[in-house]
Amino acid sequence: TTPNCPVAESLPMEVEEKVKSMDEVKDCEVEITFDPPWTQDLMSEEAKLELGML
């Protein structure tokens, strides 16, 4: 995701809850790292086409 994504704040908590629900997992901590920084160059051609960027 990107820092401006609507789920950027809720996604880590959702992932952490799902991972912790596994019997084999005792504890976890999810950390989102935006590295490399997101740019439109990271989008697939299909995504760019879908969004009208081509």
mmCIF file of N, CA and C in Angstrom:
data_model
loop_
_atom_site.group_PDB
_atom_site.id
_atom_site.type_symbol
_atom_site.label_atom_id
_atom_site.label_comp_id
_atom_site.label_asym_id
_atom_site.label_seq_id
_atom_site.Cartn_x
_atom_site.Cartn_y
_atom_site.Cartn_z
ATOM 1 N N THR A 1 0.839 -1.177 0.000
ATOM 2 C CA THR A 1 0.000 0.000 0.000
ATOM 3 C C THR A 1 0.884 1.240 0.000
ATOM 4 N N THR A 2 0.265 2.395 0.003
ATOM 5 C CA THR A 2 0.995 3.655 0.032
ATOM 6 C C THR A 2 0.564 4.442 1.260
ATOM 7 N N PRO A 3 1.345 5.436 1.687
ATOM 8 C CA PRO A 3 0.948 6.225 2.851
ATOM 9 C C PRO A 3 -0.416 6.905 2.667
ATOM 10 N N ASN A 4 -0.793 7.211 1.438
ATOM 11 C CA ASN A 4 -2.069 7.880 1.188
ATOM 12 C C ASN A 4 -3.227 6.917 0.940
ATOM 13 N N CYS A 5 -2.983 5.640 0.994
ATOM 14 C CA CYS A 5 -4.024 4.642 0.765
ATOM 15 C C CYS A 5 -5.069 4.726 1.884
ATOM 16 N N PRO A 6 -6.346 4.600 1.543
ATOM 17 C CA PRO A 6 -7.397 4.682 2.567
ATOM 18 C C PRO A 6 -7.277 3.631 3.672
ATOM 19 N N VAL A 7 -6.641 2.497 3.390
ATOM 20 C CA VAL A 7 -6.516 1.454 4.410
ATOM 21 C C VAL A 7 -5.124 1.406 5.046
ATOM 22 N N ALA A 8 -4.291 2.376 4.759
ATOM 23 C CA ALA A 8 -2.919 2.361 5.283
ATOM 24 C C ALA A 8 -2.880 2.304 6.811
ATOM 25 N N GLU A 9 -3.839 2.918 7.473
ATOM 26 C CA GLU A 9 -3.863 2.881 8.935
ATOM 27 C C GLU A 9 -4.478 1.603 9.480
ATOM 28 N N SER A 10 -5.517 1.088 8.839
ATOM 29 C CA SER A 10 -6.211 -0.085 9.367
ATOM 30 C C SER A 10 -5.580 -1.408 8.942
ATOM 31 N N LEU A 11 -4.862 -1.428 7.840
ATOM 32 C CA LEU A 11 -4.294 -2.669 7.319
ATOM 33 C C LEU A 11 -3.360 -3.379 8.303
ATOM 34 N N PRO A 12 -2.406 -2.684 8.928
ATOM 35 C CA PRO A 12 -1.519 -3.392 9.863
ATOM 36 C C PRO A 12 -2.275 -4.072 11.001
ATOM 37 N N MET A 13 -3.293 -3.416 11.549
ATOM 38 C CA MET A 13 -4.058 -4.010 12.643
ATOM 39 C C MET A 13 -4.835 -5.233 12.164
ATOM 40 N N GLU A 14 -5.402 -5.154 10.970
ATOM 41 C CA GLU A 14 -6.137 -6.293 10.419
ATOM 42 C C GLU A 14 -5.219 -7.487 10.198
ATOM 43 N N VAL A 15 -4.038 -7.239 9.648
ATOM 44 C CA VAL A 15 -3.079 -8.317 9.405
ATOM 45 C C VAL A 15 -2.636 -8.922 10.738
ATOM 46 N N GLU A 16 -2.331 -8.064 11.704
ATOM 47 C CA GLU A 16 -1.891 -8.549 13.013
ATOM 48 C C GLU A 16 -2.964 -9.428 13.665
ATOM 49 N N GLU A 17 -4.220 -9.003 13.613
ATOM 50 C CA GLU A 17 -5.310 -9.793 14.203
ATOM 51 C C GLU A 17 -5.438 -11.151 13.527
ATOM 52 N N LYS A 18 -5.322 -11.187 12.203
ATOM 53 C CA LYS A 18 -5.439 -12.458 11.477
ATOM 54 C C LYS A 18 -4.288 -13.393 11.810
ATOM 55 N N VAL A 19 -3.072 -12.852 11.877
ATOM 56 C CA VAL A 19 -1.910 -13.684 12.185
ATOM 57 C C VAL A 19 -2.009 -14.216 13.610
ATOM 58 N N LYS A 20 -2.394 -13.363 14.550
ATOM 59 C CA LYS A 20 -2.517 -13.790 15.949
ATOM 60 C C LYS A 20 -3.607 -14.831 16.145
ATOM 61 N N SER A 21 -4.571 -14.898 15.241
ATOM 62 C CA SER A 21 -5.652 -15.875 15.376
ATOM 63 C C SER A 21 -5.194 -17.293 15.031
ATOM 64 N N MET A 22 -4.017 -17.426 14.452
ATOM 65 C CA MET A 22 -3.481 -18.748 14.113
ATOM 66 C C MET A 22 -2.959 -19.422 15.381
ATOM 67 N N ASP A 23 -3.307 -20.682 15.561
ATOM 68 C CA ASP A 23 -2.903 -21.418 16.759
ATOM 69 C C ASP A 23 -1.393 -21.482 16.930
ATOM 70 N N GLU A 24 -0.666 -21.552 15.830
ATOM 71 C CA GLU A 24 0.790 -21.712 15.888
ATOM 72 C C GLU A 24 1.510 -20.424 16.278
ATOM 73 N N VAL A 25 0.815 -19.291 16.261
ATOM 74 C CA VAL A 25 1.446 -17.989 16.496
ATOM 75 C C VAL A 25 1.170 -17.534 17.922
ATOM 76 N N LYS A 26 2.227 -17.220 18.650
ATOM 77 C CA LYS A 26 2.083 -16.743 20.029
ATOM 78 C C LYS A 26 1.890 -15.229 20.065
ATOM 79 N N ASP A 27 2.633 -14.498 19.249
ATOM 80 C CA ASP A 27 2.549 -13.044 19.222
ATOM 81 C C ASP A 27 3.128 -12.547 17.902
ATOM 82 N N CYS A 28 2.747 -11.373 17.515
ATOM 83 C CA CYS A 28 3.312 -10.777 16.304
ATOM 84 C C CYS A 28 3.179 -9.261 16.373
ATOM 85 N N GLU A 29 3.966 -8.600 15.572
ATOM 86 C CA GLU A 29 3.904 -7.156 15.437
ATOM 87 C C GLU A 29 4.084 -6.839 13.963
ATOM 88 N N VAL A 30 3.162 -6.093 13.406
ATOM 89 C CA VAL A 30 3.199 -5.752 11.988
ATOM 90 C C VAL A 30 3.729 -4.337 11.848
ATOM 91 N N GLU A 31 4.714 -4.198 10.985
ATOM 92 C CA GLU A 31 5.289 -2.883 10.705
ATOM 93 C C GLU A 31 5.270 -2.660 9.202
ATOM 94 N N ILE A 32 4.666 -1.567 8.778
ATOM 95 C CA ILE A 32 4.614 -1.229 7.359
ATOM 96 C C ILE A 32 5.793 -0.311 7.046
ATOM 97 N N THR A 33 6.543 -0.674 6.041
ATOM 98 C CA THR A 33 7.681 0.135 5.607
ATOM 99 C C THR A 33 7.443 0.548 4.168
ATOM 100 N N PHE A 34 7.473 1.823 3.919
ATOM 101 C CA PHE A 34 7.244 2.328 2.573
ATOM 102 C C PHE A 34 8.588 2.528 1.882
ATOM 103 N N ASP A 35 9.241 1.387 1.611
ATOM 104 C CA ASP A 35 10.550 1.441 0.995
ATOM 105 C C ASP A 35 10.624 0.326 -0.029
ATOM 106 N N PRO A 36 10.824 0.585 -1.258
ATOM 107 C CA PRO A 36 11.102 1.892 -1.832
ATOM 108 C C PRO A 36 9.838 2.737 -1.841
ATOM 109 N N PRO A 37 10.003 4.062 -1.832
ATOM 110 C CA PRO A 37 8.834 4.930 -1.885
ATOM 111 C C PRO A 37 8.006 4.626 -3.140
ATOM 112 N N TRP A 38 6.691 4.641 -2.977
ATOM 113 C CA TRP A 38 5.801 4.314 -4.080
ATOM 114 C C TRP A 38 5.787 5.434 -5.101
ATOM 115 N N THR A 39 5.825 5.033 -6.365
ATOM 116 C CA THR A 39 5.618 5.955 -7.481
ATOM 117 C C THR A 39 4.738 5.240 -8.500
ATOM 118 N N GLN A 40 4.194 5.979 -9.432
ATOM 119 C CA GLN A 40 3.355 5.371 -10.470
ATOM 120 C C GLN A 40 4.144 4.397 -11.332
ATOM 121 N N ASP A 41 5.456 4.520 -11.339
ATOM 122 C CA ASP A 41 6.294 3.594 -12.106
ATOM 123 C C ASP A 41 6.189 2.159 -11.580
ATOM 124 N N LEU A 42 5.753 1.994 -10.323
ATOM 125 C CA LEU A 42 5.623 0.666 -9.737
ATOM 126 C C LEU A 42 4.317 -0.020 -10.152
ATOM 127 N N MET A 43 3.435 0.708 -10.805
ATOM 128 C CA MET A 43 2.162 0.135 -11.245
ATOM 129 C C MET A 43 2.359 -0.707 -12.496
ATOM 130 N N SER A 44 1.574 -1.764 -12.600
ATOM 131 C CA SER A 44 1.619 -2.585 -13.809
ATOM 132 C C SER A 44 0.958 -1.817 -14.948
ATOM 133 N N GLU A 45 1.253 -2.239 -16.167
ATOM 134 C CA GLU A 45 0.636 -1.625 -17.340
ATOM 135 C C GLU A 45 -0.885 -1.802 -17.273
ATOM 136 N N GLU A 46 -1.323 -2.964 -16.804
ATOM 137 C CA GLU A 46 -2.751 -3.252 -16.683
ATOM 138 C C GLU A 46 -3.423 -2.261 -15.703
ATOM 139 N N ALA A 47 -2.779 -1.997 -14.572
ATOM 140 C CA ALA A 47 -3.332 -1.049 -13.593
ATOM 141 C C ALA A 47 -3.394 0.358 -14.178
ATOM 142 N N LYS A 48 -2.345 0.752 -14.868
ATOM 143 C CA LYS A 48 -2.338 2.087 -15.495
ATOM 144 C C LYS A 48 -3.452 2.202 -16.530
ATOM 145 N N LEU A 49 -3.637 1.159 -17.309
ATOM 146 C CA LEU A 49 -4.691 1.159 -18.327
ATOM 147 C C LEU A 49 -6.059 1.249 -17.661
ATOM 148 N N GLU A 50 -6.273 0.468 -16.608
ATOM 149 C CA GLU A 50 -7.532 0.454 -15.878
ATOM 150 C C GLU A 50 -7.877 1.831 -15.307
ATOM 151 N N LEU A 51 -6.872 2.562 -14.885
ATOM 152 C CA LEU A 51 -7.071 3.884 -14.290
ATOM 153 C C LEU A 51 -7.003 5.019 -15.312
ATOM 154 N N GLY A 52 -6.882 4.658 -16.585
ATOM 155 C CA GLY A 52 -6.867 5.663 -17.628
ATOM 156 C C GLY A 52 -5.574 6.476 -17.676
ATOM 157 N N MET A 53 -4.490 5.873 -17.279
ATOM 158 C CA MET A 53 -3.214 6.576 -17.239
ATOM 159 C C MET A 53 -2.377 6.321 -18.482
ATOM 160 N N LEU A 54 -2.863 5.526 -19.405
ATOM 161 C CA LEU A 54 -2.119 5.236 -20.647
ATOM 162 C C LEU A 54 -2.830 5.826 -21.828
#
